[in-house]
Tab-separated table of N, CA and C in Angstrom:
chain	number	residue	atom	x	y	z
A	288	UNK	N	126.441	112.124	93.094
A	288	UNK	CA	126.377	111.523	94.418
A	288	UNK	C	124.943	111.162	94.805
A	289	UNK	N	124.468	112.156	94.176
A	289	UNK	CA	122.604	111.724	94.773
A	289	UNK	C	121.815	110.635	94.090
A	290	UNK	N	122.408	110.680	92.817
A	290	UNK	CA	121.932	109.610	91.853
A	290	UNK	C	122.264	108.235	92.188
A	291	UNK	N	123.713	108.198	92.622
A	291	UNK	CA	124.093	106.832	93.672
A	291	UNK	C	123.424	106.220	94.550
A	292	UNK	N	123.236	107.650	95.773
A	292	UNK	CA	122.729	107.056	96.535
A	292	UNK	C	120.867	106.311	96.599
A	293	UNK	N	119.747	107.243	95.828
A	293	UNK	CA	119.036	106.961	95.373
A	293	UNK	C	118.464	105.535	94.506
A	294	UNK	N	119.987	105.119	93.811
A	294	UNK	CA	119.748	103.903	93.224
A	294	UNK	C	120.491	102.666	93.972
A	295	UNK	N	121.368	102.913	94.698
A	295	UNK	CA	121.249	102.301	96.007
A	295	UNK	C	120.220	101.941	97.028
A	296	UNK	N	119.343	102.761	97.188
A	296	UNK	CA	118.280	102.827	98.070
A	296	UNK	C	117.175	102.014	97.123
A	297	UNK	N	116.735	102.168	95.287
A	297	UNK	CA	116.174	101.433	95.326
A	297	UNK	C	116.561	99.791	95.482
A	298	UNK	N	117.779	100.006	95.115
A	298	UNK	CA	118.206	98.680	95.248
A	298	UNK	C	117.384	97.689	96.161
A	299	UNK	N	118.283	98.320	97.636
A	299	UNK	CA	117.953	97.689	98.782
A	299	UNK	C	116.377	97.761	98.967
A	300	UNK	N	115.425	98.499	98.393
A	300	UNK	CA	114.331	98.110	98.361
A	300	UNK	C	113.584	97.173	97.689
A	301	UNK	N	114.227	96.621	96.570
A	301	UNK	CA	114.255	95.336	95.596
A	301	UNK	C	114.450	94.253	96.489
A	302	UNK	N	115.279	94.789	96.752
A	302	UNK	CA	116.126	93.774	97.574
A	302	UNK	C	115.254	92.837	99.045
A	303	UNK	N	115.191	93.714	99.708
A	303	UNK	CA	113.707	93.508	100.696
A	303	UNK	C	112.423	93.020	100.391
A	304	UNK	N	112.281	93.723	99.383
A	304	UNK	CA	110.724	92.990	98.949
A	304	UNK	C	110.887	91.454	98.328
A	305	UNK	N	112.129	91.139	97.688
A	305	UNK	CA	112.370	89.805	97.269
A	305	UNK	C	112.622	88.742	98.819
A	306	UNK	N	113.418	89.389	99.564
A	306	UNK	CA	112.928	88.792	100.874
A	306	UNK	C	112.139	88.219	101.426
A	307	UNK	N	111.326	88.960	101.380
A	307	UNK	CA	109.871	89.249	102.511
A	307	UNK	C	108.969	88.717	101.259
A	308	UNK	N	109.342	88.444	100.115
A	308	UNK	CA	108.254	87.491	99.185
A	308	UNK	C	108.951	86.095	99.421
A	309	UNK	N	110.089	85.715	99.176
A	309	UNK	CA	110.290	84.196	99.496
A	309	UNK	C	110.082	83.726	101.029
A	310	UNK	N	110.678	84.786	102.212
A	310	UNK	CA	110.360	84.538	103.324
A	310	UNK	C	108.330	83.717	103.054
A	311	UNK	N	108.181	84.738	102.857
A	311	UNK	CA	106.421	84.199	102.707
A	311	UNK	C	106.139	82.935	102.207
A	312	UNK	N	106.327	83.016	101.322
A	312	UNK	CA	106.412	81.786	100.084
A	312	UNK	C	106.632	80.602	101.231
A	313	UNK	N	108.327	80.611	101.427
A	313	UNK	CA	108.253	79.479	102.741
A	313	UNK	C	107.415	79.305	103.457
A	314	UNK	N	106.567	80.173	104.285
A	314	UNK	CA	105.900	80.441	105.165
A	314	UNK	C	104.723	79.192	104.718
A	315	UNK	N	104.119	79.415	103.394
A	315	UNK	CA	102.987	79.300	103.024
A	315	UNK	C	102.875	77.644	101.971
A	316	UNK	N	104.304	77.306	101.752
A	316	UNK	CA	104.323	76.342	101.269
A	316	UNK	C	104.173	76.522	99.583
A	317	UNK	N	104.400	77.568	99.302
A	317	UNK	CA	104.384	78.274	98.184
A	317	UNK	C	102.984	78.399	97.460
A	318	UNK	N	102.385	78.184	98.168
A	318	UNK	CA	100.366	78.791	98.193
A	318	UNK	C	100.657	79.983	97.867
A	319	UNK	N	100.710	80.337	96.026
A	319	UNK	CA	100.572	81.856	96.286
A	319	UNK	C	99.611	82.673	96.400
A	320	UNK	N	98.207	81.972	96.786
A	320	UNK	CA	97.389	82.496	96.951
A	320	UNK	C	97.354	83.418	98.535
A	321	UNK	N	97.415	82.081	99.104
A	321	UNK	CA	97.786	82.635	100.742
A	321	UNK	C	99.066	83.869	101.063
A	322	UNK	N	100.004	83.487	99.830
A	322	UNK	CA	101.508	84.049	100.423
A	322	UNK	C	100.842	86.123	99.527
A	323	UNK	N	99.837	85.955	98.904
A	323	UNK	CA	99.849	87.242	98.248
A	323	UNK	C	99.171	87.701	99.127
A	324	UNK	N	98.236	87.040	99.830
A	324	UNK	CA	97.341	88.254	100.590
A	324	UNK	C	97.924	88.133	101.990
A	325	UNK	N	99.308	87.686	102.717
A	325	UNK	CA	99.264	87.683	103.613
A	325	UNK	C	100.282	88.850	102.868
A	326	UNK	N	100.985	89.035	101.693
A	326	UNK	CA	101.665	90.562	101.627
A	326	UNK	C	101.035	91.582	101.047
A	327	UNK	N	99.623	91.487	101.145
A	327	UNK	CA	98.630	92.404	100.520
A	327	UNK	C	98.722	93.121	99.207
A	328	UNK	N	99.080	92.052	98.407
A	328	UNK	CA	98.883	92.115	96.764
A	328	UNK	C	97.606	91.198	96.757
A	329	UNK	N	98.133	91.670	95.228
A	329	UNK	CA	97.146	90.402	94.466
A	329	UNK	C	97.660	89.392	93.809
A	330	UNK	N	96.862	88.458	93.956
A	330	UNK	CA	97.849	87.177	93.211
A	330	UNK	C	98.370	87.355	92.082
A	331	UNK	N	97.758	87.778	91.449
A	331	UNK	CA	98.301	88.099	89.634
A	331	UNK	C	99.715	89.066	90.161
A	332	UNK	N	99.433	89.924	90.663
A	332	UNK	CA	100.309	91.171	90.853
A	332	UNK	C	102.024	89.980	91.421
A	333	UNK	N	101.661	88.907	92.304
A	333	UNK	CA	102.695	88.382	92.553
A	333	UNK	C	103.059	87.349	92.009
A	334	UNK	N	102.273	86.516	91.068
A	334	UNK	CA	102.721	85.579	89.609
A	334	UNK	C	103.765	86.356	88.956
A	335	UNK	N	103.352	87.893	88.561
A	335	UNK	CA	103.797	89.016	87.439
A	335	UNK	C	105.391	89.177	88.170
A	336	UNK	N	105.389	89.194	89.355
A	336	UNK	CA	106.969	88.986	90.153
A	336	UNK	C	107.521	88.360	89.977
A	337	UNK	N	106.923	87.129	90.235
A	337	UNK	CA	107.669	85.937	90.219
A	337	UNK	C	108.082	85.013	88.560
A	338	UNK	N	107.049	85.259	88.087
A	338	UNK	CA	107.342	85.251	86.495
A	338	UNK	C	108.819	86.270	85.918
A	339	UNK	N	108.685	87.559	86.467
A	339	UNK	CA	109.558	88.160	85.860
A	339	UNK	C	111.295	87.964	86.756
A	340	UNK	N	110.966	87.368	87.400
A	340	UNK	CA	112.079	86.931	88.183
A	340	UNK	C	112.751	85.603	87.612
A	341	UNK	N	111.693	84.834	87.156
A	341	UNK	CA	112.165	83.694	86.768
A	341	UNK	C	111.522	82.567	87.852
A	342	UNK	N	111.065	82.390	88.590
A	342	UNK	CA	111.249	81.789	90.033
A	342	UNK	C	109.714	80.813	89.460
A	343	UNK	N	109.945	79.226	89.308
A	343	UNK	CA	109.347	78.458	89.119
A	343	UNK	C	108.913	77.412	90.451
């Protein structure tokens, strides 16, 4: 039961952060320069996302 809920929870935390990165993205016109530091990464750190996501 705990293992469920736990990987549920990361889920929805995947889940959110993919949000709140395209939300941005829109925001920014897909400047990921602008869209990384307005979510306080680093750009590389959010290429390495978006690369592994697929998202061109």
């Amino acid at each position: 039961n705990t293992e469920v809920e736990l990987t549920n929870r990361s889920s929805s935390i995947k889940t959110l952060e993919w949000e709140r990165i395209n939300e941005v993205l829109a925001e920014t016109d897909f400047n990921l320069s602008e869209a990384a530091r307005r979510l306080g990464m680093h750009r590389r750190t959010l290429t390495r996302k978006l690369e592994k996501k697929q998202v061109r």
